[in-house]
Protein backbone atom coordinates (compact mmCIF):
# COMPACT_ATOMS: atom_id res chain seq x y z
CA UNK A 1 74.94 -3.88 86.47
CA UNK A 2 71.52 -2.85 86.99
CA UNK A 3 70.11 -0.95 89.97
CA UNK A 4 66.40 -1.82 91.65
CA UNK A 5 64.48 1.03 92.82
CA UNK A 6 61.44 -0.05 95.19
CA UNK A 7 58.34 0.84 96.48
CA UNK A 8 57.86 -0.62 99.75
CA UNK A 9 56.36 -0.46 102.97
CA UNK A 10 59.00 -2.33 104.97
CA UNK A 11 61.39 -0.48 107.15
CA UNK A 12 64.03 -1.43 104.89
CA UNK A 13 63.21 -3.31 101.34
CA UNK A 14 65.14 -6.57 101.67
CA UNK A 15 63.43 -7.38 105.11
CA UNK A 16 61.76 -10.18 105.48
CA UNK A 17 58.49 -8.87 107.42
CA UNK A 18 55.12 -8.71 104.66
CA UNK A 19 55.27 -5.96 102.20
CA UNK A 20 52.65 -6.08 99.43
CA UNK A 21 50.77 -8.91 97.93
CA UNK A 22 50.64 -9.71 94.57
CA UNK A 23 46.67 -8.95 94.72
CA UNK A 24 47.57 -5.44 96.25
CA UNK A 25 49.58 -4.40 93.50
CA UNK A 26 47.20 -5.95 90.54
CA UNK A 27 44.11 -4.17 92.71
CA UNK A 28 46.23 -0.64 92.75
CA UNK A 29 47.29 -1.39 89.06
CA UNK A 30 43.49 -2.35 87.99
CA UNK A 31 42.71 1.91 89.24
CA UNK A 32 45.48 3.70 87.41
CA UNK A 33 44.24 3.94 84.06
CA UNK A 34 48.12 4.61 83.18
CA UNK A 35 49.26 0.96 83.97
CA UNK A 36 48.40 -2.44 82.17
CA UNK A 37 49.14 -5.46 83.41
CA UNK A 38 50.82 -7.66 80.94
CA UNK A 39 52.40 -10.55 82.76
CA UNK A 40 55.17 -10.52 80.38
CA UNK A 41 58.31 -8.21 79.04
CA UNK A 42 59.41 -8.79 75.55
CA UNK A 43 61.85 -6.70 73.88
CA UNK A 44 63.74 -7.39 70.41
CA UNK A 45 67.68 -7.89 70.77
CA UNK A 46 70.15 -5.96 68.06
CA UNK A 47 70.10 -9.68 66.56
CA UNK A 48 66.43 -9.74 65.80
CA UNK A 49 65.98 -12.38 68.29
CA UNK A 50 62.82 -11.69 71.05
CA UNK A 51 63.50 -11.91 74.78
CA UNK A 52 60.67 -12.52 76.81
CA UNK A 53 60.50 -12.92 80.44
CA UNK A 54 57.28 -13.82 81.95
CA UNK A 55 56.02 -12.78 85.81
CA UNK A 56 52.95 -12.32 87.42
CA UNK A 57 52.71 -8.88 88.60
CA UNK A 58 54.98 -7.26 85.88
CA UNK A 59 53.18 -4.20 84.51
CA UNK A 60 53.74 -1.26 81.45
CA UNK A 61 53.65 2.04 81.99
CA UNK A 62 51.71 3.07 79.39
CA UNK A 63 52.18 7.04 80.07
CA UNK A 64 56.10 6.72 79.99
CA UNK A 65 57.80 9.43 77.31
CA UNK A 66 60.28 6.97 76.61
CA UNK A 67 57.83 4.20 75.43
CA UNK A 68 57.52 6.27 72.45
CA UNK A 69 61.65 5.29 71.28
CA UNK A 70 60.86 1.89 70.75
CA UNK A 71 62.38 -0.71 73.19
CA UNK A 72 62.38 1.75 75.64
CA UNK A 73 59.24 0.62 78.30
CA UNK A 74 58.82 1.32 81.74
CA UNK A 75 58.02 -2.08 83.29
CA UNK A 76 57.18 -2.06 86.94
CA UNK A 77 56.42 -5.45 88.80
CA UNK A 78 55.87 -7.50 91.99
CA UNK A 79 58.88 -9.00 93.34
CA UNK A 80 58.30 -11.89 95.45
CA UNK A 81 60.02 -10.03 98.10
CA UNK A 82 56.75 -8.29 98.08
CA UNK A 83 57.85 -4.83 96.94
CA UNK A 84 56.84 -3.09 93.43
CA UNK A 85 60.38 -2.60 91.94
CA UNK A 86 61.62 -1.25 88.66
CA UNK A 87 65.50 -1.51 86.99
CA UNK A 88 67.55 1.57 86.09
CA UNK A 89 64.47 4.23 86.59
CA UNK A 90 65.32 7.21 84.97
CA UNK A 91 64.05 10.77 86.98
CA UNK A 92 60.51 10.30 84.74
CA UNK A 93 59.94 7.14 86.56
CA UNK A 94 60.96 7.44 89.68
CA UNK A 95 57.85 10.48 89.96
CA UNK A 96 55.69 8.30 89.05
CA UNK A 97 56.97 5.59 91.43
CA UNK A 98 56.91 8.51 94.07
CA UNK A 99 52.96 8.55 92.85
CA UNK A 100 52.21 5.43 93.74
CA UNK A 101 53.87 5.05 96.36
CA UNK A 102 51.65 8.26 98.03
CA UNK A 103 48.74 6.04 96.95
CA UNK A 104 49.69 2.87 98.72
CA UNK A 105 51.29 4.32 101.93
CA UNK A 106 54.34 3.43 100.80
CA UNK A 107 58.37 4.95 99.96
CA UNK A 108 60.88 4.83 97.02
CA UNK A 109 64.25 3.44 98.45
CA UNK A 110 66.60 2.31 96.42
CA UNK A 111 68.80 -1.17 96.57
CA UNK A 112 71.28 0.73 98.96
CA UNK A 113 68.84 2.12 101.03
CA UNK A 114 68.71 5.74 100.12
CA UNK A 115 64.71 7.50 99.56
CA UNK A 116 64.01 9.45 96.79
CA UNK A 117 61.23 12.41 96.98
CA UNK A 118 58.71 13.97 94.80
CA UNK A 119 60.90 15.16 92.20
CA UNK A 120 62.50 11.77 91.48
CA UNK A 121 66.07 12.84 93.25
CA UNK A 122 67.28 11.13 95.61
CA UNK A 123 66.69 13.01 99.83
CA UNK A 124 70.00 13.36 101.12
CA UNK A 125 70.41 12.38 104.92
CA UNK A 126 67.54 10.40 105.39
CA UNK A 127 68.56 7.02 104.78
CA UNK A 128 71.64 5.03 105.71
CA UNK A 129 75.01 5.70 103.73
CA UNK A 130 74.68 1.85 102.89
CA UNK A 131 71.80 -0.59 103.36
CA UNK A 132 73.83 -3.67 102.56
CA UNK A 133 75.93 -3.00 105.63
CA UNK A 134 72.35 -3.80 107.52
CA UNK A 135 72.10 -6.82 105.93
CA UNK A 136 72.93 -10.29 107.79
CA UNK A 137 76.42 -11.44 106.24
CA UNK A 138 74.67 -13.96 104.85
CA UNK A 139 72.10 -11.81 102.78
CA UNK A 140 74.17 -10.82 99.79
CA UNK A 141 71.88 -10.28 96.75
């Protein structure tokens, strides 16, 4: 099962008050010479078959070490809950999530509700144990 890391502005990520707009995010991404926007992911199965998914908003990391291996590419994108969010970010990524979020006034919380710092760890005691016990019964993705 994956887990979403995001960059947000919002007290907590799932709210439903405004976060960033997909212009915000293509303006930050247009000023970091490290990002591309590509609109797309597209990644070869072990099959040989191509899987593509295509979303406005969903960038490349061009710096990422891991881009190097292959399949292994650090997409970050717009989510139309209006955060920047990225699956499974290893330590790597999160710092450079932590990077832009300095940039847009923003934090790295993860999907249940914990911050993560400078380094890419997670800070202990700041957030809630659980975020999804915040969340209106009804609110379960």
């Amino acid at each position: 099962m994956a887990y979403d890391l995001h960059i947000t502005r919002k007290e907590n990520w799932f709210d439903p008050t405004p976060g960033f707009t997909l212009q915000d995010w293509l303006d930050y991404v247009d000023s970091d010479p490290e990002l591309r926007h590509d609109g797309f992911a597209e990644t070869t199965l072990d099959d040989g078959k191509v899987l593509r998914v295509e979303q406005k908003g969903l960038c490349v990391w061009t710096a990422y070490s891991g881009g190097n291996k292959g399949n292994d590419v650090c997409w970050l994108g717009w989510s139309q809950s209006n955060n920047i969010d990225a699956k499974n970010p290893d330590q790597e990524i999160r710092q450079k999530m932590w990077s832009i979020a300095q940039r847009l006034g923003a934090k790295i919380q993860g999907d249940d509700g914990e911050l993560y710092g400078s380094d890419g760890d997670h800070i202990p005691g700041i957030a809630p144990t659980s975020a999804l016990s915040m969340r209106p019964w009804w609110r379960f993705w």
